[in-house]
CSV table of C-alpha atoms and ligand atoms in Angstrom, one decimal:
chain,number,residue,atom,x,y,z
A,1,UNK,CA,57.4,-29.6,-4.0
A,2,UNK,CA,57.5,-33.4,-4.6
A,3,UNK,CA,58.0,-34.5,-1.0
A,4,UNK,CA,59.0,-38.1,-0.6
A,5,UNK,CA,56.8,-39.5,-3.2
A,6,UNK,CA,57.2,-40.0,-7.0
A,7,UNK,CA,56.7,-37.0,-9.2
A,8,UNK,CA,55.2,-37.3,-12.7
A,9,UNK,CA,58.6,-36.5,-14.4
A,10,UNK,CA,60.0,-39.7,-12.9
A,11,UNK,CA,57.6,-41.9,-14.7
A,12,UNK,CA,58.2,-42.9,-18.3
A,13,UNK,CA,55.0,-42.7,-20.4
A,14,UNK,CA,56.7,-44.4,-23.3
A,15,UNK,CA,57.1,-47.6,-21.1
A,16,UNK,CA,53.4,-47.8,-20.5
A,17,UNK,CA,51.1,-45.1,-21.9
A,18,UNK,CA,48.5,-45.7,-19.3
A,19,UNK,CA,51.0,-45.8,-16.4
A,20,UNK,CA,50.1,-42.5,-14.9
A,21,UNK,CA,46.3,-43.2,-14.8
A,22,UNK,CA,47.0,-46.6,-13.3
A,23,UNK,CA,49.5,-45.4,-10.8
A,24,UNK,CA,47.2,-42.8,-9.3
A,25,UNK,CA,45.7,-43.7,-6.0
A,26,UNK,CA,43.7,-41.9,-3.4
A,27,UNK,CA,47.0,-40.7,-1.9
A,28,UNK,CA,48.1,-39.0,-5.1
A,29,UNK,CA,47.8,-35.2,-5.4
A,30,UNK,CA,48.6,-32.2,-7.5
A,31,UNK,CA,50.4,-29.2,-6.1
A,32,UNK,CA,50.3,-25.9,-7.9
A,33,UNK,CA,50.9,-22.3,-7.2
A,34,UNK,CA,50.8,-18.8,-8.8
A,35,UNK,CA,52.6,-19.3,-12.1
A,36,UNK,CA,52.4,-16.0,-13.8
A,37,UNK,CA,51.2,-15.7,-17.5
A,38,UNK,CA,51.5,-19.1,-19.3
A,39,UNK,CA,53.4,-18.8,-22.5
A,40,UNK,CA,54.2,-21.1,-25.5
A,41,UNK,CA,52.7,-23.7,-27.6
A,42,UNK,CA,50.9,-26.9,-26.8
A,43,UNK,CA,49.2,-29.7,-28.7
A,44,UNK,CA,45.7,-30.9,-28.1
A,45,UNK,CA,45.2,-34.7,-27.9
A,46,UNK,CA,42.6,-36.8,-29.6
A,47,UNK,CA,39.2,-36.7,-28.0
A,48,UNK,CA,38.2,-39.2,-25.4
A,49,UNK,CA,34.6,-38.7,-26.3
A,50,UNK,CA,35.2,-40.1,-29.7
A,51,UNK,CA,37.9,-42.9,-29.3
A,52,UNK,CA,35.9,-45.3,-27.2
A,53,UNK,CA,32.8,-44.9,-29.3
A,54,UNK,CA,34.6,-45.6,-32.6
A,55,UNK,CA,36.0,-48.8,-31.0
A,56,UNK,CA,32.4,-49.9,-30.2
A,57,UNK,CA,31.2,-48.9,-33.7
A,58,UNK,CA,34.1,-50.9,-35.3
A,59,UNK,CA,32.9,-54.0,-33.5
A,60,UNK,CA,29.7,-53.8,-35.6
A,61,UNK,CA,31.7,-54.9,-38.7
A,62,UNK,CA,31.7,-58.5,-39.8
A,63,UNK,CA,35.4,-58.8,-39.6
A,64,UNK,CA,38.6,-56.9,-40.5
A,65,UNK,CA,41.2,-54.6,-38.9
A,66,UNK,CA,41.1,-50.9,-38.2
A,67,UNK,CA,44.0,-48.6,-37.5
A,68,UNK,CA,42.9,-45.7,-35.2
A,69,UNK,CA,45.3,-42.7,-35.2
A,70,UNK,CA,45.7,-39.8,-32.8
A,71,UNK,CA,44.5,-41.8,-29.8
A,72,UNK,CA,44.7,-40.1,-26.4
A,73,UNK,CA,46.3,-42.0,-23.6
A,74,UNK,CA,43.6,-41.3,-21.1
A,75,UNK,CA,42.1,-43.6,-18.4
A,76,UNK,CA,38.8,-43.8,-20.4
A,77,UNK,CA,40.6,-45.6,-23.2
A,78,UNK,CA,42.3,-48.0,-20.8
A,79,UNK,CA,38.9,-48.9,-19.4
A,80,UNK,CA,37.5,-49.4,-23.0
A,81,UNK,CA,40.5,-51.6,-24.0
A,82,UNK,CA,39.9,-53.7,-20.9
A,83,UNK,CA,36.4,-54.4,-22.1
A,84,UNK,CA,37.8,-55.4,-25.5
A,85,UNK,CA,40.2,-57.8,-23.8
A,86,UNK,CA,37.4,-59.4,-21.9
A,87,UNK,CA,35.4,-59.9,-25.1
A,88,UNK,CA,38.3,-61.5,-26.8
A,89,UNK,CA,39.0,-58.7,-29.3
A,90,UNK,CA,42.6,-58.4,-30.2
A,91,UNK,CA,44.4,-55.1,-30.4
A,92,UNK,CA,47.9,-53.7,-30.6
A,93,UNK,CA,49.0,-50.3,-29.3
A,94,UNK,CA,51.8,-48.2,-30.7
A,95,UNK,CA,52.5,-45.6,-28.1
A,96,UNK,CA,55.1,-43.7,-30.0
A,97,UNK,CA,52.8,-43.2,-33.0
A,98,UNK,CA,49.7,-42.9,-30.8
A,99,UNK,CA,48.0,-45.6,-32.9
A,100,UNK,CA,45.7,-48.5,-32.0
A,101,UNK,CA,45.1,-51.5,-34.4
A,102,UNK,CA,42.0,-53.4,-33.6
A,103,UNK,CA,41.1,-56.8,-35.2
A,104,UNK,CA,37.4,-57.3,-35.0
A,105,UNK,CA,37.2,-61.0,-36.0
A,106,UNK,CA,35.1,-63.4,-34.1
A,107,UNK,CA,34.6,-62.9,-30.4
A,108,UNK,CA,32.7,-65.5,-28.4
A,109,UNK,CA,32.3,-63.9,-24.9
A,110,UNK,CA,29.1,-61.9,-24.4
A,111,UNK,CA,30.4,-60.2,-21.2
A,112,UNK,CA,31.0,-56.5,-21.6
A,113,UNK,CA,31.7,-56.2,-17.9
A,114,UNK,CA,34.1,-53.7,-16.3
A,115,UNK,CA,35.6,-53.9,-12.8
A,116,UNK,CA,33.2,-52.3,-10.3
A,117,UNK,CA,34.1,-48.7,-9.7
A,118,UNK,CA,36.6,-48.7,-12.6
A,119,UNK,CA,34.1,-48.4,-15.5
A,120,UNK,CA,33.0,-45.6,-17.9
A,121,UNK,CA,29.8,-45.1,-19.9
A,122,UNK,CA,30.9,-47.1,-22.9
A,123,UNK,CA,29.9,-50.8,-22.1
A,124,UNK,CA,26.3,-50.1,-23.2
A,125,UNK,CA,27.5,-49.0,-26.6
A,126,UNK,CA,28.8,-52.5,-27.2
A,127,UNK,CA,25.3,-53.9,-26.9
A,128,UNK,CA,24.3,-53.7,-30.6
A,129,UNK,CA,27.5,-55.3,-32.0
A,130,UNK,CA,27.6,-58.1,-29.4
A,131,UNK,CA,23.9,-58.8,-29.8
A,132,UNK,CA,24.2,-58.9,-33.6
A,133,UNK,CA,27.1,-61.4,-33.3
A,134,UNK,CA,26.2,-63.6,-30.4
A,135,UNK,CA,22.4,-63.0,-29.8
A,136,UNK,CA,23.0,-62.1,-26.2
A,137,UNK,CA,25.1,-59.7,-24.1
A,138,UNK,CA,25.8,-58.9,-20.5
A,139,UNK,CA,26.5,-55.2,-20.1
A,140,UNK,CA,27.9,-53.3,-17.1
A,141,UNK,CA,25.8,-50.5,-15.8
A,142,UNK,CA,27.3,-47.2,-16.7
A,143,UNK,CA,29.6,-45.3,-14.3
A,144,UNK,CA,31.3,-42.0,-15.1
A,145,UNK,CA,31.2,-38.7,-13.4
A,146,UNK,CA,28.6,-38.0,-10.7
A,147,UNK,CA,27.0,-34.9,-12.2
A,148,UNK,CA,23.3,-35.8,-12.1
A,149,UNK,CA,21.1,-38.9,-12.2
A,150,UNK,CA,22.4,-39.9,-15.6
A,151,UNK,CA,19.7,-42.4,-16.3
A,152,UNK,CA,19.9,-44.7,-19.3
A,153,UNK,CA,16.2,-45.2,-19.9
A,154,UNK,CA,16.4,-43.9,-23.6
A,155,UNK,CA,19.2,-46.5,-24.3
A,156,UNK,CA,17.1,-49.3,-22.8
A,157,UNK,CA,13.7,-48.2,-24.5
A,158,UNK,CA,15.6,-47.8,-27.8
A,159,UNK,CA,17.2,-51.3,-27.6
A,160,UNK,CA,13.8,-52.8,-26.7
A,161,UNK,CA,12.4,-51.2,-29.9
A,162,UNK,CA,15.1,-53.1,-31.9
A,163,UNK,CA,13.8,-56.4,-30.4
A,164,UNK,CA,16.0,-56.8,-27.4
A,165,UNK,CA,14.9,-58.4,-24.1
A,166,UNK,CA,16.5,-56.7,-21.1
A,167,UNK,CA,16.8,-58.1,-17.5
A,168,UNK,CA,18.3,-56.1,-14.7
A,169,UNK,CA,20.7,-58.3,-12.9
A,170,UNK,CA,21.8,-55.8,-10.2
A,171,UNK,CA,25.2,-54.5,-11.4
A,172,UNK,CA,24.7,-55.5,-15.0
A,173,UNK,CA,22.0,-55.9,-17.7
A,174,UNK,CA,21.4,-59.3,-19.4
A,175,UNK,CA,20.3,-58.7,-23.0
A,176,UNK,CA,19.0,-61.2,-25.5
A,177,UNK,CA,17.4,-61.0,-29.0
A,178,UNK,CA,13.7,-61.8,-29.2
A,179,UNK,CA,14.2,-63.1,-32.8
A,180,UNK,CA,17.3,-64.1,-34.7
A,181,UNK,CA,18.4,-60.5,-35.6
A,182,UNK,CA,18.2,-56.9,-34.4
A,183,UNK,CA,15.3,-55.4,-36.3
A,184,UNK,CA,15.2,-52.0,-37.8
A,185,UNK,CA,12.9,-49.7,-35.9
A,186,UNK,CA,11.8,-46.1,-35.1
A,187,UNK,CA,12.7,-44.4,-31.9
A,188,UNK,CA,12.0,-40.8,-30.8
A,189,UNK,CA,14.6,-39.7,-28.2
A,190,UNK,CA,12.8,-37.7,-25.5
A,191,UNK,CA,16.0,-35.5,-25.3
A,192,UNK,CA,19.0,-35.3,-27.7
A,193,UNK,CA,21.2,-37.6,-25.5
A,194,UNK,CA,24.8,-38.0,-26.8
A,195,UNK,CA,25.2,-41.6,-25.4
A,196,UNK,CA,21.7,-42.8,-26.4
A,197,UNK,CA,22.1,-41.4,-30.0
A,198,UNK,CA,25.5,-43.1,-30.3
A,199,UNK,CA,24.2,-46.4,-28.9
A,200,UNK,CA,21.1,-46.5,-31.1
A,201,UNK,CA,23.0,-45.4,-34.2
A,202,UNK,CA,25.6,-48.2,-33.8
A,203,UNK,CA,22.7,-50.7,-33.0
A,204,UNK,CA,20.8,-49.6,-36.1
A,205,UNK,CA,23.9,-50.1,-38.3
A,206,UNK,CA,23.9,-53.8,-37.3
A,207,UNK,CA,20.1,-54.3,-37.4
A,208,UNK,CA,18.3,-55.7,-40.5
A,209,UNK,CA,16.3,-53.0,-42.3
A,210,UNK,CA,15.5,-49.3,-41.9
A,211,UNK,CA,15.7,-47.4,-38.7
A,212,UNK,CA,14.6,-43.8,-38.0
A,213,UNK,CA,16.0,-42.1,-35.0
A,214,UNK,CA,14.4,-38.7,-34.1
A,215,UNK,CA,15.7,-35.9,-31.9
A,216,UNK,CA,19.3,-37.1,-32.1
A,217,UNK,CA,22.3,-35.3,-30.6
A,218,UNK,CA,24.6,-34.1,-33.3
A,219,UNK,CA,27.8,-33.3,-31.5
A,220,UNK,CA,31.0,-33.3,-33.7
A,221,UNK,CA,32.0,-36.7,-32.3
A,222,UNK,CA,28.6,-38.1,-33.4
A,223,UNK,CA,29.1,-36.8,-36.9
A,224,UNK,CA,32.5,-38.5,-37.0
A,225,UNK,CA,30.7,-41.7,-35.9
A,226,UNK,CA,28.2,-41.3,-38.8
A,227,UNK,CA,31.0,-40.8,-41.3
A,228,UNK,CA,32.9,-43.8,-40.0
A,229,UNK,CA,29.8,-46.1,-40.3
A,230,UNK,CA,29.0,-44.7,-43.8
A,231,UNK,CA,32.6,-45.5,-44.9
A,232,UNK,CA,32.1,-49.0,-43.5
A,233,UNK,CA,29.1,-49.5,-45.9
A,234,UNK,CA,26.1,-48.5,-43.8
A,235,UNK,CA,23.6,-46.2,-45.5
A,236,UNK,CA,22.9,-43.3,-43.2
A,237,UNK,CA,21.1,-40.1,-44.0
A,238,UNK,CA,21.1,-37.1,-41.7
A,239,UNK,CA,18.3,-34.6,-41.8
A,240,UNK,CA,18.4,-31.0,-40.4
A,241,UNK,CA,15.7,-31.7,-37.9
A,242,UNK,CA,17.9,-34.1,-35.8
A,243,UNK,CA,16.7,-37.2,-37.6
A,244,UNK,CA,18.9,-40.0,-38.7
A,245,UNK,CA,17.8,-42.7,-41.2
A,246,UNK,CA,19.9,-45.8,-41.1
A,247,UNK,CA,19.7,-48.8,-43.4
A,248,UNK,CA,21.4,-51.5,-41.3
A,249,UNK,CA,23.1,-54.5,-42.9
A,250,UNK,CA,26.1,-56.8,-42.6
A,251,UNK,CA,29.0,-54.4,-43.3
A,252,UNK,CA,32.7,-54.2,-43.4
A,253,UNK,CA,35.1,-52.0,-41.5
A,254,UNK,CA,36.7,-48.7,-42.4
A,255,UNK,CA,40.4,-49.4,-42.3
A,256,UNK,CA,41.6,-46.1,-41.0
A,257,UNK,CA,40.1,-43.7,-38.5
A,258,UNK,CA,41.6,-40.4,-37.3
A,259,UNK,CA,40.4,-39.3,-33.9
A,260,UNK,CA,39.6,-35.5,-34.0
A,261,UNK,CA,41.2,-33.1,-31.5
A,262,UNK,CA,39.6,-32.8,-28.1
A,263,UNK,CA,37.5,-29.6,-28.1
A,264,UNK,CA,37.0,-29.8,-24.3
A,265,UNK,CA,40.8,-30.1,-23.7
A,266,UNK,CA,41.3,-27.2,-26.2
A,267,UNK,CA,38.9,-25.0,-24.2
A,268,UNK,CA,40.4,-26.1,-20.9
A,269,UNK,CA,43.9,-25.1,-22.0
A,270,UNK,CA,42.7,-21.9,-23.6
A,271,UNK,CA,41.2,-20.9,-20.2
A,272,UNK,CA,44.5,-21.7,-18.5
A,273,UNK,CA,46.2,-19.3,-20.9
A,274,UNK,CA,43.6,-16.5,-20.6
A,275,UNK,CA,43.0,-16.7,-16.8
A,276,UNK,CA,46.8,-16.5,-16.2
A,277,UNK,CA,46.9,-13.5,-18.5
A,278,UNK,CA,49.2,-15.4,-20.8
A,279,UNK,CA,49.6,-16.0,-24.5
A,280,UNK,CA,49.4,-19.6,-25.8
A,281,UNK,CA,49.1,-21.2,-29.2
A,282,UNK,CA,47.0,-24.4,-29.1
A,283,UNK,CA,47.8,-26.7,-32.0
A,284,UNK,CA,44.8,-28.7,-33.0
A,285,UNK,CA,42.2,-26.3,-31.6
A,286,UNK,CA,39.6,-26.0,-34.3
A,287,UNK,CA,37.3,-23.1,-35.2
A,288,UNK,CA,34.0,-24.8,-35.9
A,289,UNK,CA,33.5,-27.1,-32.8
A,290,UNK,CA,34.6,-24.1,-30.6
A,291,UNK,CA,32.3,-21.5,-32.1
A,292,UNK,CA,29.9,-21.1,-29.1
A,293,UNK,CA,33.0,-20.9,-26.8
A,294,UNK,CA,34.7,-18.3,-29.0
A,295,UNK,CA,31.5,-16.2,-29.1
A,296,UNK,CA,31.6,-16.0,-25.2
A,297,UNK,CA,35.3,-15.2,-25.3
A,298,UNK,CA,34.6,-12.3,-27.7
A,299,UNK,CA,31.9,-11.0,-25.4
A,300,UNK,CA,34.3,-11.2,-22.5
A,301,UNK,CA,37.0,-9.3,-24.4
A,302,UNK,CA,39.4,-12.3,-24.3
A,303,UNK,CA,42.0,-12.3,-27.1
A,304,UNK,CA,42.1,-15.1,-29.8
A,305,UNK,CA,43.4,-15.5,-33.2
A,306,UNK,CA,42.2,-18.4,-35.4
A,307,UNK,CA,44.8,-19.9,-37.7
A,308,UNK,CA,44.9,-23.0,-40.0
A,309,UNK,CA,46.6,-25.4,-37.5
A,310,UNK,CA,45.3,-24.0,-34.2
A,311,UNK,CA,44.2,-21.0,-32.3
A,312,UNK,CA,46.2,-18.5,-30.3
A,313,UNK,CA,44.6,-17.4,-27.0
A,314,UNK,CA,46.0,-14.3,-25.3
A,315,UNK,CA,45.1,-11.7,-22.6
A,316,UNK,CA,44.2,-8.5,-24.3
A,317,UNK,CA,42.4,-6.3,-21.8
A,318,UNK,CA,40.4,-6.6,-18.6
A,319,UNK,CA,37.7,-9.2,-18.9
A,320,UNK,CA,34.0,-8.5,-18.9
A,321,UNK,CA,31.3,-10.6,-17.2
A,322,UNK,CA,29.1,-12.9,-19.3
A,323,UNK,CA,26.0,-15.0,-19.0
A,324,UNK,CA,25.9,-18.5,-20.5
A,325,UNK,CA,23.4,-21.4,-20.8
A,326,UNK,CA,24.7,-24.9,-21.5
A,327,UNK,CA,22.9,-26.6,-24.3
A,328,UNK,CA,23.1,-29.5,-26.7
A,329,UNK,CA,25.5,-28.9,-29.7
A,330,UNK,CA,25.8,-26.4,-31.3
A,331,UNK,CA,25.0,-24.6,-28.1
A,332,UNK,CA,27.5,-23.9,-25.3
A,333,UNK,CA,28.7,-27.3,-24.2
A,334,UNK,CA,28.2,-28.4,-20.6
A,335,UNK,CA,31.7,-29.9,-20.6
A,336,UNK,CA,33.2,-26.3,-21.0
A,337,UNK,CA,31.3,-24.7,-18.1
A,338,UNK,CA,33.6,-25.7,-15.3
A,339,UNK,CA,36.9,-24.4,-16.7
A,340,UNK,CA,34.8,-21.4,-18.0
A,341,UNK,CA,33.8,-20.6,-14.4
A,342,UNK,CA,37.5,-19.9,-13.7
A,343,UNK,CA,37.7,-17.4,-16.5
A,344,UNK,CA,34.5,-15.7,-15.3
A,345,UNK,CA,36.1,-15.5,-11.8
A,346,UNK,CA,38.7,-13.2,-13.3
A,347,UNK,CA,36.2,-10.9,-15.0
A,348,UNK,CA,34.8,-7.7,-13.5
A,349,UNK,CA,31.2,-8.1,-12.4
A,350,UNK,CA,28.6,-10.9,-12.0
A,351,UNK,CA,28.7,-13.7,-14.5
A,352,UNK,CA,26.2,-16.6,-14.6
A,353,UNK,CA,26.2,-20.2,-15.8
A,354,UNK,CA,22.8,-21.8,-16.4
A,355,UNK,CA,23.3,-25.6,-16.6
A,356,UNK,CA,20.5,-27.2,-18.6
A,357,UNK,CA,22.1,-30.6,-19.4
A,358,UNK,CA,23.0,-32.1,-16.0
A,359,UNK,CA,21.1,-31.5,-12.7
A,360,UNK,CA,24.1,-31.5,-10.4
A,361,UNK,CA,27.2,-30.1,-12.1
A,362,UNK,CA,28.2,-27.4,-9.7
A,363,UNK,CA,29.5,-29.4,-6.7
A,364,UNK,CA,33.0,-28.1,-7.7
A,365,UNK,CA,32.0,-24.6,-6.8
A,366,UNK,CA,31.8,-25.6,-3.1
A,367,UNK,CA,35.4,-26.8,-3.4
A,368,UNK,CA,36.5,-23.6,-5.1
A,369,UNK,CA,34.9,-21.5,-2.4
A,370,UNK,CA,37.3,-23.2,0.1
A,371,UNK,CA,40.3,-21.4,-1.6
A,372,UNK,CA,38.4,-18.2,-2.7
A,373,UNK,CA,39.5,-15.2,-0.6
A,374,UNK,CA,35.8,-14.4,-0.1
A,375,UNK,CA,34.1,-17.8,0.7
A,376,UNK,CA,30.8,-16.7,-0.9
A,377,UNK,CA,32.2,-15.6,-4.2
A,378,UNK,CA,30.7,-18.5,-6.1
A,379,UNK,CA,27.0,-19.1,-5.5
A,380,UNK,CA,24.6,-21.8,-6.7
A,381,UNK,CA,20.9,-21.3,-7.1
A,382,UNK,CA,17.9,-23.5,-7.9
A,383,UNK,CA,16.2,-20.8,-9.9
A,384,UNK,CA,16.6,-20.3,-13.6
A,385,UNK,CA,17.8,-16.9,-14.8
A,386,UNK,CA,14.7,-14.9,-15.5
A,387,UNK,CA,12.9,-15.6,-18.7
A,388,UNK,CA,15.0,-18.6,-19.9
A,389,UNK,CA,13.2,-21.8,-20.9
A,390,UNK,CA,14.6,-24.8,-19.0
A,391,UNK,CA,13.6,-28.4,-18.5
A,392,UNK,CA,14.9,-28.1,-14.9
A,393,UNK,CA,12.4,-25.3,-14.1
A,394,UNK,CA,10.6,-25.9,-10.8
A,395,UNK,CA,12.7,-29.1,-10.2
A,396,UNK,CA,14.7,-27.7,-7.3
A,397,UNK,CA,18.1,-28.6,-8.8
A,398,UNK,CA,20.9,-26.2,-8.0
A,399,UNK,CA,21.6,-25.6,-11.6
A,400,UNK,CA,22.5,-21.9,-11.9
A,401,UNK,CA,25.8,-20.5,-10.8
A,402,UNK,CA,26.6,-16.8,-10.1
A,403,UNK,CA,30.2,-15.8,-10.1
A,404,UNK,CA,31.0,-12.4,-8.6
A,405,UNK,CA,34.3,-11.4,-10.1
A,406,UNK,CA,37.1,-10.7,-9.8
A,407,UNK,CA,37.8,-13.4,-7.3
A,408,UNK,CA,41.1,-14.1,-5.6
A,409,UNK,CA,42.2,-17.7,-4.8
A,410,UNK,CA,44.6,-18.5,-2.0
A,411,UNK,CA,46.2,-21.5,-0.3
A,412,UNK,CA,44.3,-24.6,0.5
A,413,UNK,CA,43.3,-28.1,-0.3
A,414,UNK,CA,40.5,-29.0,-2.6
A,415,UNK,CA,39.0,-32.2,-4.0
A,416,UNK,CA,38.1,-32.9,-7.6
A,417,UNK,CA,34.4,-33.7,-7.9
A,418,UNK,CA,34.4,-34.8,-11.6
A,419,UNK,CA,36.6,-34.7,-14.7
A,420,UNK,CA,36.0,-31.2,-16.0
A,421,UNK,CA,36.0,-29.8,-12.4
A,422,UNK,CA,39.5,-31.2,-12.3
A,423,UNK,CA,40.8,-28.8,-14.9
A,424,UNK,CA,38.9,-26.0,-13.3
A,425,UNK,CA,40.7,-26.8,-10.0
A,426,UNK,CA,44.1,-26.7,-11.8
A,427,UNK,CA,43.3,-23.4,-13.5
A,428,UNK,CA,42.3,-21.9,-10.1
A,429,UNK,CA,45.5,-23.2,-8.5
A,430,UNK,CA,47.8,-21.7,-11.1
A,431,UNK,CA,46.3,-18.2,-10.6
A,432,UNK,CA,46.1,-18.5,-6.8
A,433,UNK,CA,48.4,-16.4,-4.6
A,434,UNK,CA,49.7,-19.4,-2.7
A,435,UNK,CA,50.1,-23.2,-2.9
A,436,UNK,CA,47.0,-25.3,-3.6
A,437,UNK,CA,46.8,-29.1,-3.1
A,438,UNK,CA,44.3,-30.9,-5.4
A,439,UNK,CA,43.2,-34.4,-4.5
A,440,UNK,CA,41.0,-37.2,-6.0
A,441,UNK,CA,42.7,-37.2,-9.4
A,442,UNK,CA,41.4,-40.4,-11.0
A,443,UNK,CA,38.5,-38.6,-12.8
A,444,UNK,CA,40.9,-35.9,-14.2
A,445,UNK,CA,43.2,-38.5,-15.6
A,446,UNK,CA,40.3,-40.5,-17.0
A,447,UNK,CA,39.7,-37.6,-19.4
A,448,UNK,CA,42.8,-35.6,-19.9
A,449,UNK,CA,46.1,-36.8,-21.3
A,450,UNK,CA,49.1,-35.5,-19.4
A,451,UNK,CA,47.5,-32.3,-18.0
A,452,UNK,CA,50.3,-31.5,-15.6
A,453,UNK,CA,53.1,-32.1,-18.2
A,454,UNK,CA,51.3,-29.9,-20.8
A,455,UNK,CA,50.8,-27.0,-18.3
A,456,UNK,CA,54.4,-27.3,-17.1
A,457,UNK,CA,55.6,-26.9,-20.7
A,458,UNK,CA,53.8,-23.5,-20.7
A,459,UNK,CA,55.5,-22.4,-17.5
A,460,UNK,CA,53.0,-23.5,-14.8
A,461,UNK,CA,54.4,-24.2,-11.4
A,462,UNK,CA,52.6,-27.5,-11.0
A,463,UNK,CA,53.6,-31.0,-9.9
A,464,UNK,CA,51.8,-34.4,-9.9
A,465,UNK,CA,52.7,-36.5,-6.8
A,466,UNK,CA,51.9,-40.1,-7.2
O,501,LIG,N1,19.5,-38.8,-20.2
O,501,LIG,C1,18.4,-39.5,-19.7
O,501,LIG,N2,18.2,-40.8,-20.1
O,501,LIG,C2,19.1,-41.4,-21.0
O,501,LIG,C3,20.2,-40.7,-21.5
O,501,LIG,C4,20.4,-39.4,-21.0
O,501,LIG,O1,17.6,-38.9,-18.9
O,501,LIG,O2,18.8,-42.5,-21.3
O,501,LIG,C5,19.7,-37.4,-19.7
O,501,LIG,C6,21.0,-37.3,-18.8
O,501,LIG,O3,20.6,-37.7,-17.5
O,501,LIG,C7,21.3,-35.9,-19.0
O,501,LIG,C8,21.0,-35.6,-20.5
O,501,LIG,O4,20.1,-36.6,-20.8
O,501,LIG,O5,20.6,-35.1,-18.2
O,501,LIG,C9,22.2,-35.6,-21.4
O,501,LIG,O6,22.9,-36.8,-21.2
O,501,LIG,P1,23.8,-37.5,-22.4
O,501,LIG,O7,23.2,-38.8,-22.6
O,501,LIG,O8,23.8,-36.5,-23.6
O,501,LIG,O9,25.2,-37.6,-21.8
O,501,LIG,P2,26.2,-38.8,-21.8
O,501,LIG,O10,26.1,-39.5,-23.1
O,501,LIG,O11,26.0,-39.6,-20.6
O,501,LIG,C10,28.1,-37.5,-22.9
O,501,LIG,C11,29.6,-37.2,-22.6
O,501,LIG,C12,29.6,-36.2,-21.4
O,501,LIG,C13,28.9,-34.9,-21.9
O,501,LIG,C14,27.4,-35.3,-22.3
O,501,LIG,C15,26.7,-34.1,-22.9
O,501,LIG,C16,30.7,-39.2,-23.0
O,501,LIG,C17,31.4,-40.5,-22.5
O,501,LIG,N3,30.2,-38.5,-22.1
O,501,LIG,O12,27.6,-38.1,-21.7
O,501,LIG,O13,31.0,-35.9,-21.2
O,501,LIG,O14,28.9,-34.0,-20.8
O,501,LIG,O15,27.5,-36.3,-23.3
O,501,LIG,O16,27.4,-33.5,-23.9
O,501,LIG,O17,30.7,-39.0,-24.2
O,501,LIG,C18,32.8,-35.3,-19.9
O,501,LIG,O18,33.5,-35.5,-20.9
O,501,LIG,O19,33.3,-34.8,-18.9
O,501,LIG,C19,31.4,-35.7,-19.9
O,501,LIG,C20,30.7,-35.8,-18.8
């Protein structure tokens, strides 16, 4: 299947852990075909939605060194490390141990600027630490997946409340302190945004005095961030009504951080196992962060067995349709809906996904319809399912999907529209009746570590062609 170009197995990840991400161009593609039931065991990597944030949080310390274990070698981390290099923050990677050692020390460059079109959404999280140290910061505008407008108005309003002047310079923001320090404040988030909560939590930890943040997101990765900052000496109280009280001060660094397993990767791999009618044990898949996902699997009659060190996912009986609404944690995560659409495509009857976090996260269904044996199997509607409250009601966003299963997939070529759609595309390809070519891989490799290698180890007929 490899053709004349280089296949994944010919590249040595030990030589350069980010090699695959960096080697991928617009010419690269994945080819996959019907693989039969996936079988075996696979290890989940550390989560990309925590690693970059703990790097930003560590920079809020006065000085010191932190060892971060279980880091995932994903493109997102490569982008964040490039930001660190630009700032003058020293770090050492140990690819064989999957460890990163970061020395916070003194940095003198206020530029948190990524290469255009090669950024992520992390630069803005460096704002608090860089402002606290240097009094000014130049911050790249966020990039990331095109799944909606993805405004950062809460980040900017929140930073202003801490006493920050902000000037829009086109492709970056120029930030400076009004006084000599960041000043503790109160900010009510209009919606529990993950990124804005992380940003303002980190900023509050290096401000002087008390801050109250209301309506915060409390995703597992954010709770980890709270724990890390607490261990570094910052006083943080969490309240059950989504309020965080932070007493900011000069603080040290926690010397050791373990990145938690990636719950999105675990769910994506679980769906590969289930949609292919296989039986796979996923080491590192954890019960608690997957509860809402497991609830849906139970309703669909998918098999799973929770053990101490992971979860076994297996085909048990024909799947039933289900209806889900994506919500902030602990609701059903938006990042799981794209792989989940593939499982729903294998169930009998009409399933639905009501997306309430991002306005435009269904573009991938148009791609999947290209290889569906019935081209109208996957439909997108602007209407909310009857009776459900929704902040997108009457907004005319195509935010509800209807999946009329069971759906067959055949040969064809599809594009990846965003990171999680990438894994949905792979999952559709390995259950298709013929060969599928998948293009536009950069987003997939920004968020998943070695997806092709992991699926191959479970018996998938899949190849990455660089
Ligand atoms: N929002 C605003 N203004 C803001 C911030 C957010 O209007 O200032 C809106 C967004 O437009 C969106 C909603 O609030 O409609 C939620 O956005 P949120 O800020 O929570 O998302 P994010 O921080 O940009 C992170 C993850 C996403 C994940 C979301 C929701 C990272 C790097 N990204 O994004 O992950 O989907 O939270 O859980 O942590 C992914 O991994 O594929 C991914 C997209």
